[in-house]
PDB file of C-alpha atoms in Angstrom:
ATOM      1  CA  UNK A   1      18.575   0.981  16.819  1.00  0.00           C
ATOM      2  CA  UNK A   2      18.736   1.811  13.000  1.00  0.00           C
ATOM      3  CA  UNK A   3      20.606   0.006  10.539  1.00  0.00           C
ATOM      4  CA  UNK A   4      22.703   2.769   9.890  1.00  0.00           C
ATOM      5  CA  UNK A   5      24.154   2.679  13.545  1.00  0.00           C
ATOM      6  CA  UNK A   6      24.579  -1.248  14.185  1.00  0.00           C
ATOM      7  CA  UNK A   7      26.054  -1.912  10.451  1.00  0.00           C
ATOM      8  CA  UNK A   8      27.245   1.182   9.171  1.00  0.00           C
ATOM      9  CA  UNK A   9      26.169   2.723   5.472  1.00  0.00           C
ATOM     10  CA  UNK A  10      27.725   0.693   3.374  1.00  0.00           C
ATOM     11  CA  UNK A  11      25.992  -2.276   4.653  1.00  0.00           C
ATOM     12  CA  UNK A  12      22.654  -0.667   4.292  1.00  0.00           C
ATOM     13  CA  UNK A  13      23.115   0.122   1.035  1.00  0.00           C
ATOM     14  CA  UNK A  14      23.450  -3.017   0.568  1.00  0.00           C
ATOM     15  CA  UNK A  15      20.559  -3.989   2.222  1.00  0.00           C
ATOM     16  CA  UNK A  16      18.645  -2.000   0.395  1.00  0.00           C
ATOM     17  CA  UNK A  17      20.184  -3.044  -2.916  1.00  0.00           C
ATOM     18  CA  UNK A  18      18.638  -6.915  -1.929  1.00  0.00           C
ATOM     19  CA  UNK A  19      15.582  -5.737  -1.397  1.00  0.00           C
ATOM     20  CA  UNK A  20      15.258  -3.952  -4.416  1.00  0.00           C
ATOM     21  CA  UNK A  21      15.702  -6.500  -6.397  1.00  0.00           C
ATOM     22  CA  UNK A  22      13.214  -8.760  -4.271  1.00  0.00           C
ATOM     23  CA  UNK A  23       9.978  -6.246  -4.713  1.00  0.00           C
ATOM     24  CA  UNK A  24       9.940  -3.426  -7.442  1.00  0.00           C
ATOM     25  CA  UNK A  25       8.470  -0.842  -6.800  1.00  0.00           C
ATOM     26  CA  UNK A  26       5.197   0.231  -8.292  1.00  0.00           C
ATOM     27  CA  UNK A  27       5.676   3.039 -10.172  1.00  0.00           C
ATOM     28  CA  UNK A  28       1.452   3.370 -10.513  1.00  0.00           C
ATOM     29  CA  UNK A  29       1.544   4.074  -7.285  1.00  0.00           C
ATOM     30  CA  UNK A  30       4.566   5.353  -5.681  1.00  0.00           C
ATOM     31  CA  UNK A  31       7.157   8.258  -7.125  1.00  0.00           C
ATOM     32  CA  UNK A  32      10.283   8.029  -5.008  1.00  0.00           C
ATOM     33  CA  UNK A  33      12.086  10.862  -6.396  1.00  0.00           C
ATOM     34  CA  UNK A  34      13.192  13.524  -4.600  1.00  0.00           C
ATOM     35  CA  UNK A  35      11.439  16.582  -4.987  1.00  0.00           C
ATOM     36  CA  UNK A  36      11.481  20.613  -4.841  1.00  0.00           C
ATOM     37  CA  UNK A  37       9.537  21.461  -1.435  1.00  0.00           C
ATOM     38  CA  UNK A  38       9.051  24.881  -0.410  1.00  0.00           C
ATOM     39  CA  UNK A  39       7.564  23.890   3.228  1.00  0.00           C
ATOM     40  CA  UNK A  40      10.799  24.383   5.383  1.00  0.00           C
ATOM     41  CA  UNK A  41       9.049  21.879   7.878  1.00  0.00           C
ATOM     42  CA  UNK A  42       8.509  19.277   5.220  1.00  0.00           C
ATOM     43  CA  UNK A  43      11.780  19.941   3.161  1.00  0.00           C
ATOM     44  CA  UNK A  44      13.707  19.287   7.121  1.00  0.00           C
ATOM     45  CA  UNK A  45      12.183  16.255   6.936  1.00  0.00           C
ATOM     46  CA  UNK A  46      12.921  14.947   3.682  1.00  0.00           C
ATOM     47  CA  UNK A  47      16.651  16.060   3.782  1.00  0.00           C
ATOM     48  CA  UNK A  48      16.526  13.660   7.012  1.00  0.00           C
ATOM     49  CA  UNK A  49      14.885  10.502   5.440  1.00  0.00           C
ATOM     50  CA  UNK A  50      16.053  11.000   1.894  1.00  0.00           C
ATOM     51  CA  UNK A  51      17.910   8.262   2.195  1.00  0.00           C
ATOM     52  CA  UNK A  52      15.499   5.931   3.303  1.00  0.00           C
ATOM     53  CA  UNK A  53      12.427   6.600   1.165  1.00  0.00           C
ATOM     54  CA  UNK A  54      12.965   3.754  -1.385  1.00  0.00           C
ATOM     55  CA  UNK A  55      13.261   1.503   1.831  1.00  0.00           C
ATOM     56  CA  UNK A  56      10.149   2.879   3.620  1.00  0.00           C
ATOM     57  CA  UNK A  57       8.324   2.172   0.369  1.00  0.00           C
ATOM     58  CA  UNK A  58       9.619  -0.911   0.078  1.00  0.00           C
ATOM     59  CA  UNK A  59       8.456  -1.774   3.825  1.00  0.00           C
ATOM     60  CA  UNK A  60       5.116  -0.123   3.391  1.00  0.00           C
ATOM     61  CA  UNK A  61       4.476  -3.014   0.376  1.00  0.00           C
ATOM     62  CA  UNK A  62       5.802  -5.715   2.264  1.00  0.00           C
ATOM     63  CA  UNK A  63       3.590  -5.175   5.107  1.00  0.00           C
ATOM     64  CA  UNK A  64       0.939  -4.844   2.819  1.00  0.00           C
ATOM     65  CA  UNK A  65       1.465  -7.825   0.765  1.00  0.00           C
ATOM     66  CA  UNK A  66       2.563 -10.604   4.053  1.00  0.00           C
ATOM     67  CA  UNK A  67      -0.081  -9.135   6.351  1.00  0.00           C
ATOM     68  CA  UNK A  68      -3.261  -7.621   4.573  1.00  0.00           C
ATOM     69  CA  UNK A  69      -3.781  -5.414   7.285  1.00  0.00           C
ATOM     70  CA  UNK A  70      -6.746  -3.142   5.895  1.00  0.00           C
ATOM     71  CA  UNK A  71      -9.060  -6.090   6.002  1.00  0.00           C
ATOM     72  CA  UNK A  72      -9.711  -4.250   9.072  1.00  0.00           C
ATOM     73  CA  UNK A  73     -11.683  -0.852   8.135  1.00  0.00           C
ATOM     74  CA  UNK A  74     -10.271   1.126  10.796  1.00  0.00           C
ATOM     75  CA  UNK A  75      -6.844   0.636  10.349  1.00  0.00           C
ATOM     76  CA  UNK A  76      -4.845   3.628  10.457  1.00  0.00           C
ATOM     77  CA  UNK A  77      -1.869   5.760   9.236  1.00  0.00           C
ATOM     78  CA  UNK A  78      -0.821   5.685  13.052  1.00  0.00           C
ATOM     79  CA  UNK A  79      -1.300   2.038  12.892  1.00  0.00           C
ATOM     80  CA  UNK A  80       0.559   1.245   9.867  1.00  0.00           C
ATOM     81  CA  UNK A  81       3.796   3.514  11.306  1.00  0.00           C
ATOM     82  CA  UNK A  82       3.538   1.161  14.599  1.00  0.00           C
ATOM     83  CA  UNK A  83       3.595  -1.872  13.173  1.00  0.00           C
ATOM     84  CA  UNK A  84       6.365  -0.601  10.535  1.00  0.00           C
ATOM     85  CA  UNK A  85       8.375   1.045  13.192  1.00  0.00           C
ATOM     86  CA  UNK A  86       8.480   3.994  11.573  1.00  0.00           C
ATOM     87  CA  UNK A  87       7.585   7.520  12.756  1.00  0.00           C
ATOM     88  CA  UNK A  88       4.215   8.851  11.361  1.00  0.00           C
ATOM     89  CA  UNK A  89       5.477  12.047  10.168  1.00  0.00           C
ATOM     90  CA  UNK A  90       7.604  10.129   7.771  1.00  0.00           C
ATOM     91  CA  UNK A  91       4.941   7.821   6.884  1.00  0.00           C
ATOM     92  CA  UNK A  92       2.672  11.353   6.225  1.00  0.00           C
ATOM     93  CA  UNK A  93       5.310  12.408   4.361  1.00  0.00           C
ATOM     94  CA  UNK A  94       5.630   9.341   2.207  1.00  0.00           C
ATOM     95  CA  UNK A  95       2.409   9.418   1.558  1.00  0.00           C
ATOM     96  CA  UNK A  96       2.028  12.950   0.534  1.00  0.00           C
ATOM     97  CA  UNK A  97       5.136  13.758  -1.491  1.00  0.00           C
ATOM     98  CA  UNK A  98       5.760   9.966  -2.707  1.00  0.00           C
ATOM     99  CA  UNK A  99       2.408   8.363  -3.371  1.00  0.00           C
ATOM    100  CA  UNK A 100       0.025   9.231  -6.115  1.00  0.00           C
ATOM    101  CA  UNK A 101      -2.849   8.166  -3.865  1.00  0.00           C
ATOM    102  CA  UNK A 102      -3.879   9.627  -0.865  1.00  0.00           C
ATOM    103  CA  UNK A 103      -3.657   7.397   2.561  1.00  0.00           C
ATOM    104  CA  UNK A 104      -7.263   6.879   2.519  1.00  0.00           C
ATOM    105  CA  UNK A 105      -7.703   5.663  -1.378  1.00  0.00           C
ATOM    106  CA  UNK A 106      -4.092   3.508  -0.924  1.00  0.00           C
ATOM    107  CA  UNK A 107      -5.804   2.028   1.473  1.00  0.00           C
ATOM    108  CA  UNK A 108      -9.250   1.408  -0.981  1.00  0.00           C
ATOM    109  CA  UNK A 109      -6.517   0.199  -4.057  1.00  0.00           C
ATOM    110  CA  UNK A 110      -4.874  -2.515  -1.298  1.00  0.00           C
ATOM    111  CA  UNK A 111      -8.585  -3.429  -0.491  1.00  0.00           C
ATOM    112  CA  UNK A 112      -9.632  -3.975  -4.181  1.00  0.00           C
ATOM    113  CA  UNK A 113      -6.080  -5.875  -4.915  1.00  0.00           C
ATOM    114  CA  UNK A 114      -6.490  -8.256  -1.947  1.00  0.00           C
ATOM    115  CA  UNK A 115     -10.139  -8.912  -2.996  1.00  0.00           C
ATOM    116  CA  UNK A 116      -8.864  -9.985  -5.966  1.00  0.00           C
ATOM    117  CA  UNK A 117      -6.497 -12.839  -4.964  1.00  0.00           C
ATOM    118  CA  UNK A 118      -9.590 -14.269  -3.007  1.00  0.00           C
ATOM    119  CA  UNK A 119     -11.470 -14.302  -6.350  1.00  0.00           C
ATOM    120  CA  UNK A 120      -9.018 -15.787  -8.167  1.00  0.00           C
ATOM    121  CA  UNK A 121      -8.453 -18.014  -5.330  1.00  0.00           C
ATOM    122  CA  UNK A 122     -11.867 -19.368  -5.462  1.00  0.00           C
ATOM    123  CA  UNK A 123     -13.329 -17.392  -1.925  1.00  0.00           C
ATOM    124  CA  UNK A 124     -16.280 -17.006  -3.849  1.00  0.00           C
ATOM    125  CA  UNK A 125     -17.832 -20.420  -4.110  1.00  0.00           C
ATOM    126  CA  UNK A 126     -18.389 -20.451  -0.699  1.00  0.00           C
ATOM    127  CA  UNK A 127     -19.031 -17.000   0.087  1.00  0.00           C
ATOM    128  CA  UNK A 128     -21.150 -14.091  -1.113  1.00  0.00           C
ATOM    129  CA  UNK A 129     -19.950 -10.539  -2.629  1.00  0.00           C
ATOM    130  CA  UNK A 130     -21.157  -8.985   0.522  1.00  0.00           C
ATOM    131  CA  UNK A 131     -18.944 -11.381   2.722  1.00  0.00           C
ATOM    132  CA  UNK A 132     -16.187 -10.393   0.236  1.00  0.00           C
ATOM    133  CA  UNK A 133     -16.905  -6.980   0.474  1.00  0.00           C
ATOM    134  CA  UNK A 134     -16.232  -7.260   4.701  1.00  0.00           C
ATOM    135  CA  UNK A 135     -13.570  -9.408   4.490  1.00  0.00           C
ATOM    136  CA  UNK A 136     -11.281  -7.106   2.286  1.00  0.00           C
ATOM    137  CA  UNK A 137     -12.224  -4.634   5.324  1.00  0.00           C
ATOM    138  CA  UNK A 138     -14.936  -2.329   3.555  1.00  0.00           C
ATOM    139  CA  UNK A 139     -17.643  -1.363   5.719  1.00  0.00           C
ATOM    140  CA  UNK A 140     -20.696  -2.115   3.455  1.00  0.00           C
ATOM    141  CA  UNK A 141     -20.785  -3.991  -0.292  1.00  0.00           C
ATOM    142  CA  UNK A 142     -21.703  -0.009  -2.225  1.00  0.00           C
ATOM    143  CA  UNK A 143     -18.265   1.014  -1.323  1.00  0.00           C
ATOM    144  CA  UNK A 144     -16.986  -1.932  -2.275  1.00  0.00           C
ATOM    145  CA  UNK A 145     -18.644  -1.805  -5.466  1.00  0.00           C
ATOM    146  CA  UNK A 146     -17.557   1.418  -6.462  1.00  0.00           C
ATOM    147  CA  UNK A 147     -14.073   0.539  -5.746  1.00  0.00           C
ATOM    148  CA  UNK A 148     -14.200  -2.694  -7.388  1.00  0.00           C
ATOM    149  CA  UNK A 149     -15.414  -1.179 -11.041  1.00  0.00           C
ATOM    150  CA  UNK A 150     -13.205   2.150 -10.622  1.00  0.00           C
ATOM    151  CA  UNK A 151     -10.338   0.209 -10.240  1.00  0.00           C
ATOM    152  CA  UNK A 152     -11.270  -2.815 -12.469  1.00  0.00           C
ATOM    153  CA  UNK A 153     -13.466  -1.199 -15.006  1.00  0.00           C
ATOM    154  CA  UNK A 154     -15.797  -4.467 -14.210  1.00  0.00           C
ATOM    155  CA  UNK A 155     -18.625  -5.051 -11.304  1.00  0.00           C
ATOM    156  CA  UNK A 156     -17.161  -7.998  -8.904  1.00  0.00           C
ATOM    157  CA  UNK A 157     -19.796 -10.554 -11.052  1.00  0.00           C
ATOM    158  CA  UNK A 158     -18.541  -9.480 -14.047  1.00  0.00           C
ATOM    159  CA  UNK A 159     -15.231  -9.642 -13.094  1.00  0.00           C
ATOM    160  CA  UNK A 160     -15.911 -12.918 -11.534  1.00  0.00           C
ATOM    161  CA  UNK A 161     -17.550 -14.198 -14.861  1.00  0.00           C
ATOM    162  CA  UNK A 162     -14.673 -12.505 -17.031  1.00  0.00           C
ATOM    163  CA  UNK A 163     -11.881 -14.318 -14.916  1.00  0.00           C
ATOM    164  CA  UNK A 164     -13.461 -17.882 -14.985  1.00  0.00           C
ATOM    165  CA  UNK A 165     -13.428 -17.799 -18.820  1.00  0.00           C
ATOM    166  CA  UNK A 166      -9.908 -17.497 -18.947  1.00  0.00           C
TER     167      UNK A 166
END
């Protein structure tokens, strides 16, 4: 049952209202404004979810954040829409029209992010880069690397050295 059904619009809006003000959104990685689309497939689509989008993105974060769920590297799109509850063909369309990344490097920036908060949350003294590296859910420590300083501008031991300073 959706929201919109068992509570009505008004309440969803409201809803949605809390939750905005509990996560922003990231506007370095998501655009949730509605856009011109000439696809008649696509623009069916977004006159149906429209109204959800912000929520969606909102959900897609959450997830993200509570349950680090690309620590495993073969995590999909398909997984992420049934463990959201939410169709894949909206989640593909989130993705395409509403995200500056594509699935695959999202995926990559939540990798590099939650590798982070082990750093600064000391995983390293007990660990190695490479046990880092398969922990965030990349399959060997060169991808990881390259993701690390693309994202980071540093190498994970320089970041590592730069962040200990502070």
């Amino acid at each position: 049952m959706s929201p919109e059904i068992l509570f009505g619009y008004p309440k969803l809006i409201k809803q949605i209202a809390g939750l905005n003000n509990e996560i922003k959104i990231n506007d370095f990685i998501w655009e949730p404004t509605i856009l011109n689309i000439s696809n008649k497939q696509e623009y069916k689509l977004q006159t149906k979810i429209v109204d959800k989008i912000n929520s969606y993105i909102i959900a897609i974060e959450n997830f993200i954040e509570k349950e680090s769920p690309f620590r495993d590297s073969n995590y999909s799109i398909n997984d992420l829409s049934n463990s959201l509850n939410i169709p894949s063909s909206h989640l593909a369309y989130i993705f395409k029209y509403h995200c500056k990344l594509s699935f695959v490097e999202y995926k990559n920036y939540c990798k590099i992010n939650d590798s982070l908060k082990l750093i600064n949350n000391n995983f390293l003294e007990s660990k190695t880069f490479d046990a880092l590296a398969y922990k965030v859910g990349f399959k060997s420590y060169n991808s990881f690397f390259i993701y690390f300083k693309k994202q980071t501008n540093y190498s994970p031991k320089d970041y590592l050295l730069n962040n200990h300073k502070k």
